Amino acid sequence: MNQSNKTRIAHLAGPTATIQNTPPLITSNKARARHGLPLLKDVDGAPLKHDALRSQRLAAPAKVYVEQFSAHPLESDAAELYGPPDGYMGADGVFRKERQSPSDKAVYEIELKPEDGLYPLPYMATQADGSAWDDDCTVPGGQKHRQGFFPDGSRSFEEIDRMAIGAEGAASLLSSIATIDFYRGVPPGGYTKGLPAQRRTDKGQGDIPPEVRGTHYFGYKPYHLGVGPPRQSLAKATNDMQALTASNDYEGVIWTQGSPQVEESSYWFNLLIDTDKPICCNAAQRPQGQISADGPANIVDSARYIRSRVWADENGKNRCGVVVIQEQQVFASREVTKADARPGGYVAAGGHGGIVGNISHTGRIALTYLPLFKHTYKSDLKITTLPKSVKAVKKGASGLELVDIAVKDGDGKLLPDAIPVVTISNDGSYTAMGPGHDTAPEIDLIASIDHKLSLGLLTGFVIQGLVPYGRSPSHTRSRLLTKAVFSGIPVAMTGRGAPMGFADPTDFHIAAANLTANKARFLLMACLLKFGSLPPAKDPDNPTKAELDAIRKAVAAYQAVFDTH
């Protein structure tokens, strides 16, 4: 048997992924006319000129006749370059091999087969009560609804492969270069009634039991029912990604997620996944099938990137870390940031590089930058080197104490409840009620500190403060956060927005360099899994010199990682 030359890729589905979402399936005017339902109309009150064509499967073969020279208005201008048609369609609707009348239309005869795959056709479905579908919900804002998100990546990739056209005019842009297996990860769509094993389109095993929105799958539409994944889902995504990259079955992995969040998960993978293989992350600003959808090109570019091996060093190891590929640009996960909800709306934050490479419209890939910061198999925070357990600070009956937190199970998998609870404090100027250090307006921060200390979990804060220093403009909040540090809760400082300047460290606050607050949050979470809580002072309002020295030493260990990741 000849070994395939195609690149072996795994796709791992992430949550709230517009790239795996479609516009609502709206009942076509063809169906509305058939059932006597009100037609969709234009601004003049006339029926819409065209139905939306949606990808669907044929139930049986169908023979159709296509008018010659109808694929482009200038085909007939070069008629002498074309071979003869298959035959002619008469005014009586009968196909004949020979022309019978000057009015007969030259046609091509095409037999459409179910095994060919999806075809764009009018959507003919109506609701159970006979009314038309005008939304994902049976009524706008209702509780009964359909899902627009796919349960795994197979349908999305199939539509791209079948419908998308490359610069050279051909389709099969994915299947021509890669074999792709699909894994559900933390999917955006789910099976509320379950699914028998024989109908699965992903690589999972056995029947899928009934799934619950917000527990097993996470989509943002319908908007009034939208749900995001809890912190425990991050552990599953991490374990799934580590397993796929550790497998000998794949040369790279593609991760898809909602466009505002893909920058966070990609950086988390960059810190924790122990692999020398490429991980490409994709998102989309517009659902698949919507006008000017950007997702299909991003996915194809990721497959091309993995296949190109442009990411490989002289030893075949990934030198670029985890990347986010959007609109023909390859971003380093540490720097990529969504700036606007439009194609091209991603930027490299931090002001010092961040675009790893570019992809031409023909698929040519060129590297422009290599990350200096540690990533993946070079990371000090990779999952394979995390301890099995660390200490977390908790307020007990006798004061602050340290409790054991299990980080990994016996198989080395990250435990869901180990994921730290880190929040961002976004501080502004002119907040004090009056002169001095009145803590009354800061009841939210006081409550947050007390809440964290009551959890018995790994916790932390990120200050989104002044640029570039990261300091809070509120001295009162700074004092409270310093007390949090003395209570065992690490605090990282970063500038507001996408700072170019670097935050400066102090003895007790970690400087998050030029990271955005969101990226600093994920780095602090990963550090907590490595180091655990800071050593708390017995009395955080009056720490001893020995306690301060211990806290400084612990903060310095955090700072060393923040300086290099």
XYZ file of C-alpha atoms in Angstrom:
565
model
C 0.000 0.000 0.000
C 1.327 3.441 -0.944
C 1.668 5.837 1.960
C -0.395 8.979 1.539
C 1.439 12.238 0.965
C -1.320 14.175 2.682
C -0.688 15.953 5.976
C -2.412 14.407 8.992
C -4.270 17.042 11.020
C -6.586 16.940 14.037
C -9.277 19.557 14.569
C -10.328 20.330 18.147
C -13.581 22.261 18.511
C -13.671 25.145 20.958
C -16.606 27.110 22.404
C -18.674 30.010 21.019
C -17.040 29.576 17.622
C -18.497 31.839 14.948
C -16.283 29.916 12.558
C -18.517 26.885 13.269
C -21.777 28.824 13.128
C -24.208 29.623 10.332
C -26.874 32.276 9.752
C -30.425 31.124 10.641
C -32.034 28.640 8.257
C -34.888 30.733 6.843
C -37.770 29.098 4.969
C -37.368 29.895 1.268
C -39.993 31.623 -0.848
C -40.276 28.425 -2.871
C -41.446 26.643 0.271
C -43.618 29.554 1.391
C -45.370 29.614 -1.981
C -45.907 25.852 -1.842
C -47.526 26.068 1.595
C -49.435 29.304 1.054
C -47.335 31.254 3.545
C -46.530 34.980 3.337
C -43.524 35.551 1.092
C -40.337 37.357 2.010
C -40.467 40.744 0.293
C -38.219 43.625 -0.673
C -38.648 47.270 0.283
C -41.148 47.777 -2.564
C -43.351 44.956 -1.338
C -42.382 42.576 -4.139
C -41.201 39.004 -3.406
C -37.468 38.741 -2.931
C -35.711 38.078 -6.206
C -33.601 35.217 -4.854
C -33.816 32.564 -2.172
C -30.790 31.952 0.048
C -29.151 28.728 -1.072
C -28.129 26.494 1.829
C -25.859 23.453 1.709
C -27.972 20.273 1.776
C -27.743 16.606 0.745
C -29.608 14.959 -2.104
C -31.742 11.959 -1.164
C -31.592 10.500 -4.687
C -29.746 11.145 -7.972
C -31.109 14.003 -10.066
C -30.410 14.937 -13.672
C -30.231 18.657 -14.464
C -29.501 20.653 -17.607
C -27.321 23.738 -17.469
C -27.413 26.366 -20.170
C -24.120 26.644 -22.045
C -22.140 29.858 -21.486
C -24.110 30.717 -18.327
C -21.196 30.438 -15.860
C -19.773 33.813 -16.910
C -21.178 36.654 -19.035
C -18.163 36.579 -21.372
C -17.985 32.848 -22.012
C -19.825 33.258 -25.278
C -17.347 35.935 -26.327
C -14.816 33.108 -26.696
C -17.287 30.522 -28.013
C -14.791 29.294 -30.595
C -12.593 27.983 -27.776
C -15.287 25.673 -26.432
C -16.236 22.113 -27.314
C -19.822 21.252 -28.276
C -22.616 21.067 -25.683
C -24.084 17.749 -24.580
C -27.323 18.510 -26.374
C -30.241 20.903 -26.665
C -33.291 21.695 -24.597
C -36.420 22.367 -26.611
C -39.276 24.681 -25.742
C -41.227 21.538 -24.847
C -38.761 20.762 -22.038
C -37.326 17.693 -23.771
C -33.572 17.134 -24.026
C -32.285 16.011 -27.413
C -28.812 15.358 -28.742
C -29.485 17.352 -31.893
C -30.877 20.850 -32.309
C -34.489 20.786 -33.536
C -35.168 24.515 -33.639
C -33.172 27.767 -33.604
C -34.798 28.513 -30.242
C -33.404 25.328 -28.632
C -30.923 26.059 -25.850
C -27.481 24.453 -25.877
C -27.036 22.656 -22.551
C -24.763 20.469 -20.487
C -26.288 17.369 -18.926
C -25.251 16.783 -15.321
C -26.186 13.879 -13.086
C -26.118 14.994 -9.448
C -25.520 12.163 -7.000
C -25.951 12.018 -3.206
C -22.398 10.767 -2.832
C -21.098 13.924 -4.498
C -21.694 15.765 -1.243
C -23.503 18.950 -0.322
C -25.356 21.094 -2.851
C -26.567 24.705 -2.445
C -30.367 24.554 -2.635
C -33.390 26.523 -1.359
C -34.353 25.703 2.227
C -37.775 24.047 2.173
C -38.463 23.295 5.853
C -41.325 24.813 7.862
C -42.128 24.696 11.567
C -44.186 21.912 13.148
C -47.229 24.209 13.285
C -46.947 24.940 9.556
C -45.479 28.431 9.916
C -42.267 29.559 8.277
C -38.872 29.708 9.951
C -37.744 33.320 10.301
C -35.230 32.869 13.092
C -33.363 30.183 15.039
C -36.180 30.340 17.598
C -39.771 29.349 16.871
C -40.633 32.932 17.805
C -38.109 35.764 18.229
C -36.749 35.730 21.778
C -38.452 32.420 22.563
C -37.132 29.418 24.485
C -37.763 26.805 21.792
C -34.945 27.000 19.306
C -32.643 25.299 16.845
C -28.856 25.448 16.952
C -26.774 27.342 14.419
C -23.475 26.033 15.772
C -22.059 22.726 14.531
C -21.435 19.949 17.089
C -17.941 19.307 15.705
C -15.814 20.614 12.857
C -16.696 17.995 10.249
C -19.606 19.867 8.652
C -17.756 23.166 8.601
C -14.719 21.605 6.952
C -16.888 19.656 4.494
C -18.665 22.822 3.365
C -15.323 24.559 2.894
C -13.936 21.639 0.913
C -17.062 21.334 -1.232
C -18.072 24.966 -1.767
C -14.967 27.127 -1.385
C -13.064 27.980 -4.542
C -9.329 28.553 -4.556
C -7.439 31.195 -6.509
C -6.799 28.661 -9.267
C -10.525 27.905 -9.629
C -10.606 24.448 -8.032
C -12.346 23.141 -4.905
C -11.227 20.402 -2.437
C -8.858 22.890 -0.837
C -8.556 20.811 2.341
C -8.933 17.201 1.199
C -6.390 17.704 -1.589
C -3.595 18.308 0.927
C -4.683 16.847 4.278
C -6.599 14.131 6.076
C -8.429 15.660 9.040
C -9.998 13.989 12.066
C -12.471 15.826 14.275
C -12.639 16.000 18.070
C -15.289 17.820 20.051
C -13.167 19.340 22.808
C -15.381 22.065 24.262
C -17.821 22.295 21.333
C -20.166 25.166 20.467
C -23.073 22.864 19.562
C -24.451 19.690 21.123
C -26.878 16.802 20.869
C -29.743 17.511 23.241
C -31.284 14.104 22.469
C -27.980 12.242 22.300
C -26.518 10.463 19.274
C -25.909 6.775 18.483
C -22.284 5.815 18.007
C -22.809 4.853 14.341
C -23.907 8.387 13.497
C -20.931 10.143 15.076
C -18.879 12.373 12.804
C -16.119 12.927 15.363
C -13.477 10.479 16.595
C -15.112 9.804 19.959
C -16.187 6.374 21.119
C -19.661 5.062 21.959
C -23.033 6.749 22.055
C -23.238 10.423 22.941
C -25.715 10.816 25.830
C -28.152 13.749 25.865
C -26.230 16.987 26.254
C -27.110 20.183 28.096
C -26.382 23.717 26.924
C -23.911 25.362 29.271
C -22.639 22.017 30.560
C -21.572 20.066 27.479
C -21.604 22.683 24.715
C -21.307 26.444 24.599
C -22.787 28.749 21.965
C -23.590 32.440 22.121
C -26.708 32.244 19.936
C -29.621 32.607 20.327
C -28.217 35.603 22.166
C -30.722 35.518 25.019
C -29.767 31.884 25.677
C -26.036 32.250 25.133
C -23.594 30.515 27.472
C -19.837 30.594 27.938
C -17.651 27.787 29.274
C -16.778 27.695 33.001
C -13.187 27.471 34.196
C -13.374 23.661 34.414
C -13.753 23.515 30.623
C -10.254 24.906 30.275
C -8.885 21.746 31.879
C -10.706 19.553 29.356
C -9.459 21.625 26.429
C -5.917 21.422 27.816
C -6.027 17.664 28.322
C -7.545 17.064 24.890
C -4.972 19.271 23.178
C -2.092 17.626 25.027
C -3.338 14.161 24.047
C -3.687 15.082 20.378
C -0.276 16.708 20.105
C 1.346 13.799 21.955
C -0.196 11.326 19.521
C 1.832 10.019 16.609
C -1.317 10.177 14.480
C -1.086 13.889 13.669
C 1.429 16.408 12.401
C -0.476 19.387 13.773
C -3.724 20.527 15.378
C -6.262 23.217 14.455
C -8.309 24.801 17.272
C -11.373 26.932 16.524
C -13.063 29.280 18.995
C -15.068 32.482 19.302
C -13.175 35.428 17.847
C -12.857 37.484 21.090
C -11.617 34.491 23.125
C -9.257 32.687 20.737
C -6.414 34.998 21.799
C -6.751 33.725 25.382
C -6.918 29.978 24.739
C -4.101 30.137 22.198
C -1.802 31.754 24.768
C -2.856 29.222 27.407
C -1.938 26.387 25.027
C 1.319 28.188 24.299
C 2.134 28.067 28.019
C 0.900 24.592 28.952
C 1.011 22.237 25.976
C 4.205 20.204 25.840
C 4.678 19.672 22.121
C 7.068 20.475 19.299
C 4.246 20.267 16.741
C 2.343 23.266 15.365
C -0.971 24.337 16.877
C -2.982 26.740 14.722
C -5.942 28.637 16.149
C -8.709 30.078 13.979
C -11.758 32.260 14.449
C -14.117 34.179 12.189
C -15.836 37.526 12.330
C -18.775 36.241 10.279
C -20.592 32.905 10.325
C -19.964 30.350 7.625
C -22.132 31.099 4.600
C -22.748 34.733 5.515
C -21.682 37.383 3.028
C -17.882 37.668 2.912
C -17.336 34.921 5.463
C -13.688 34.949 6.539
C -13.529 31.658 8.415
C -13.064 29.244 5.488
C -9.912 30.979 4.269
C -8.473 31.006 7.802
C -8.965 27.247 8.160
C -7.448 26.514 4.755
C -4.483 28.737 5.609
C -3.949 26.786 8.849
C -3.883 23.495 6.948
C -1.418 24.998 4.496
C 0.715 26.350 7.326
C 0.934 22.959 9.052
C 1.756 21.236 5.764
C 4.394 23.803 4.773
C 6.664 23.011 7.731
C 7.841 26.610 7.581
C 7.420 26.507 11.361
C 10.089 23.791 11.786
C 13.645 24.450 12.948
C 16.681 22.460 11.841
C 15.612 19.641 14.178
C 12.023 19.599 12.916
C 10.660 21.259 16.073
C 8.130 24.067 16.079
C 9.990 27.363 16.456
C 6.917 29.600 16.316
C 4.860 28.328 19.246
C 1.078 28.394 19.099
C -0.161 30.747 16.389
C -3.454 32.399 15.470
C -4.009 32.616 11.705
C -6.423 35.321 10.626
C -6.840 37.096 7.291
C -3.559 35.847 5.810
C -1.499 36.847 8.833
C 0.162 34.476 11.292
C 0.149 35.934 14.809
C 2.150 34.792 17.826
C -0.336 33.766 20.498
C 1.307 35.973 23.120
C 0.660 39.154 21.155
C -2.486 38.547 19.110
C -5.464 40.666 20.138
C -8.873 41.235 18.617
C -9.285 44.952 18.041
C -12.536 45.092 16.087
C -15.333 42.846 14.858
C -14.420 42.892 11.188
C -12.101 40.954 8.888
C -8.613 42.235 9.536
C -9.669 43.200 13.048
C -6.729 41.470 14.748
C -3.564 43.288 15.795
C -0.268 42.390 17.406
C -0.457 44.094 20.799
C 2.593 45.147 22.748
C 4.327 47.205 20.084
C 7.276 44.846 19.610
C 6.562 42.371 16.801
C 4.020 39.602 17.102
C 3.268 38.800 13.455
C 5.029 35.503 12.786
C 4.338 35.419 9.068
C 2.135 36.199 6.112
C 0.213 34.036 3.659
C -0.319 35.218 0.090
C -3.634 34.818 -1.725
C -2.110 31.853 -3.542
C -1.095 30.174 -0.269
C 2.619 31.029 -0.218
C 3.829 31.351 3.396
C 6.679 33.545 4.565
C 7.944 33.914 8.137
C 8.671 37.444 9.311
C 9.342 37.048 13.037
C 10.209 34.360 15.566
C 9.017 34.548 19.202
C 11.699 35.208 21.779
C 9.497 34.253 24.727
C 9.301 30.620 25.824
C 6.503 28.479 24.395
C 5.124 24.925 24.260
C 7.926 22.397 24.773
C 10.268 25.168 25.994
C 7.770 26.592 28.499
C 8.476 26.441 32.223
C 4.727 25.962 32.710
C 4.083 23.030 30.371
C 1.679 20.509 31.789
C 4.221 17.677 31.923
C 6.333 19.621 34.429
C 3.551 20.972 36.640
C 3.539 19.515 40.166
C 0.856 17.060 41.215
C -0.263 19.445 43.933
C 0.407 22.907 45.312
C -0.693 24.955 48.321
C -3.561 27.435 48.256
C -4.296 30.050 50.885
C -7.596 29.864 52.736
C -9.130 31.764 55.633
C -9.831 29.263 58.388
C -11.058 29.371 61.977
C -7.571 30.263 63.229
C -6.696 32.682 60.440
C -4.979 32.206 57.096
C -3.767 28.706 56.349
C -2.423 26.760 53.399
C -4.364 23.806 52.017
C -3.389 21.226 49.406
C -4.730 21.649 45.871
C -4.405 18.698 43.511
C -3.226 19.947 40.094
C -3.016 16.702 38.088
C -4.469 13.239 38.386
C -2.520 9.992 38.295
C -2.435 10.058 34.489
C -0.943 13.542 34.398
C -4.169 15.219 33.300
C -5.050 18.677 34.550
C -7.869 18.534 37.105
C -10.907 20.749 36.435
C -11.068 22.193 39.937
C -7.388 23.139 39.837
C -8.019 25.940 37.341
C -7.297 29.134 39.302
C -9.768 31.944 39.940
C -8.085 35.144 38.719
C -9.959 38.411 38.212
C -9.011 41.700 36.597
C -9.205 44.939 38.565
C -9.720 47.784 36.093
C -8.892 50.967 37.952
C -9.647 54.546 36.925
C -8.719 57.944 38.281
C -10.753 60.261 40.532
C -12.477 57.451 42.432
C -11.934 58.454 46.063
C -14.914 59.938 47.911
C -12.581 62.497 49.473
C -8.983 63.074 50.628
C -7.226 60.211 52.340
C -7.631 56.457 52.078
C -11.348 55.952 52.435
C -12.119 52.304 51.689
C -15.900 52.719 51.515
C -16.045 52.993 47.692
C -13.861 49.875 47.389
C -16.347 47.445 48.901
C -16.236 45.439 45.654
C -12.497 44.825 45.959
C -12.709 44.094 49.684
C -15.480 41.584 49.026
C -13.515 40.019 46.185
C -10.441 39.524 48.376
C -12.536 38.017 51.175
C -14.345 35.783 48.690
C -11.077 34.487 47.245
C -9.722 33.732 50.684
C -12.869 31.755 51.531
C -12.659 29.442 48.509
C -9.686 27.297 49.338
C -8.681 27.531 45.657
C -5.796 29.034 43.724
C -6.653 32.705 43.270
C -5.092 35.940 42.032
C -5.611 39.476 40.732
C -4.489 41.380 37.663
C -4.366 45.192 37.953
C -5.206 46.900 34.681
C -3.612 50.179 35.604
C -1.659 53.049 34.130
C 0.440 52.772 30.973
C 3.208 51.773 30.982
C 3.806 51.139 34.638
C 0.721 49.091 35.456
C 0.154 50.887 38.744
C -3.346 51.551 39.956
C -4.236 55.275 39.915
C -6.100 54.641 43.178
C -3.807 54.548 46.201
C -6.593 53.016 48.271
C -7.005 50.095 45.886
C -3.228 49.696 45.717
C -3.088 49.348 49.492
C -5.898 46.793 49.444
C -4.164 44.768 46.735
C -0.902 44.854 48.650
C -2.784 43.439 51.617
C -4.088 40.736 49.273
C -0.463 39.869 48.447
C 0.381 39.683 52.146
C -2.645 37.385 52.484
C -1.152 34.983 49.918
C -2.911 36.192 46.740
C -0.484 37.121 43.920
C -1.144 40.352 42.016
C 0.141 41.099 38.503
C 0.275 44.604 37.040
C -0.363 45.532 33.433
C -1.213 48.687 31.548
C -4.637 49.562 30.211
C -5.621 48.561 26.680
C -2.771 47.156 24.581
C 0.302 48.766 26.177
C 3.557 49.132 24.275
C 5.606 50.052 27.322
C 6.586 47.510 29.947
C 5.170 47.488 33.463
C 7.796 47.740 36.189
C 7.998 45.169 38.998
C 7.986 45.927 42.712
C 8.936 43.779 45.651
C 5.386 42.559 46.031
C 3.649 43.076 42.675
C 4.425 41.081 39.535
C 5.053 43.132 36.386
C 3.281 41.706 33.356
C 5.635 43.351 30.853
C 3.630 44.489 27.793
C 0.931 41.847 28.079
C -2.700 42.833 27.900
C -4.656 42.250 31.088
C -6.373 39.210 29.568
C -3.064 37.595 28.624
C -1.588 38.458 32.035
C -4.561 36.741 33.660
C -3.853 33.478 31.855
C -0.148 33.649 32.608
C -0.920 34.234 36.295
C -3.320 31.281 36.254
C -0.598 29.055 34.804
C 1.925 30.301 37.369
C -0.478 29.489 40.195
C -0.586 25.897 38.951
C 3.214 25.853 39.088
C 3.923 27.691 42.337
C 0.673 27.777 44.294
C -0.336 30.718 46.495
C 2.155 33.102 48.028
C 3.145 32.448 51.668
C 0.626 34.453 53.724
C 1.552 36.606 56.665
C -0.066 35.687 59.959
C -1.324 39.274 60.200
C -1.503 40.761 56.675
C -1.863 44.256 58.153
C 1.444 43.882 60.002
C 3.715 41.320 58.326
C 7.064 40.534 59.967
C 10.411 41.030 58.213
C 10.797 37.272 57.790
C 7.320 37.052 56.265
C 8.061 39.927 53.878
C 11.301 38.263 52.800
C 9.437 35.020 52.082
C 6.804 36.875 50.072
C 9.495 38.728 48.073
C 11.179 35.433 47.222
C 7.899 33.875 46.080
C 6.978 36.933 43.983
C 10.442 36.828 42.375
C 9.779 33.262 41.177
C 6.574 34.457 39.538
C 8.385 37.452 38.040
C 11.043 35.257 36.441
C 8.324 33.420 34.515
C 6.517 36.627 33.561
C 9.802 37.956 32.169
C 10.305 34.979 29.873
C 6.828 33.846 28.742
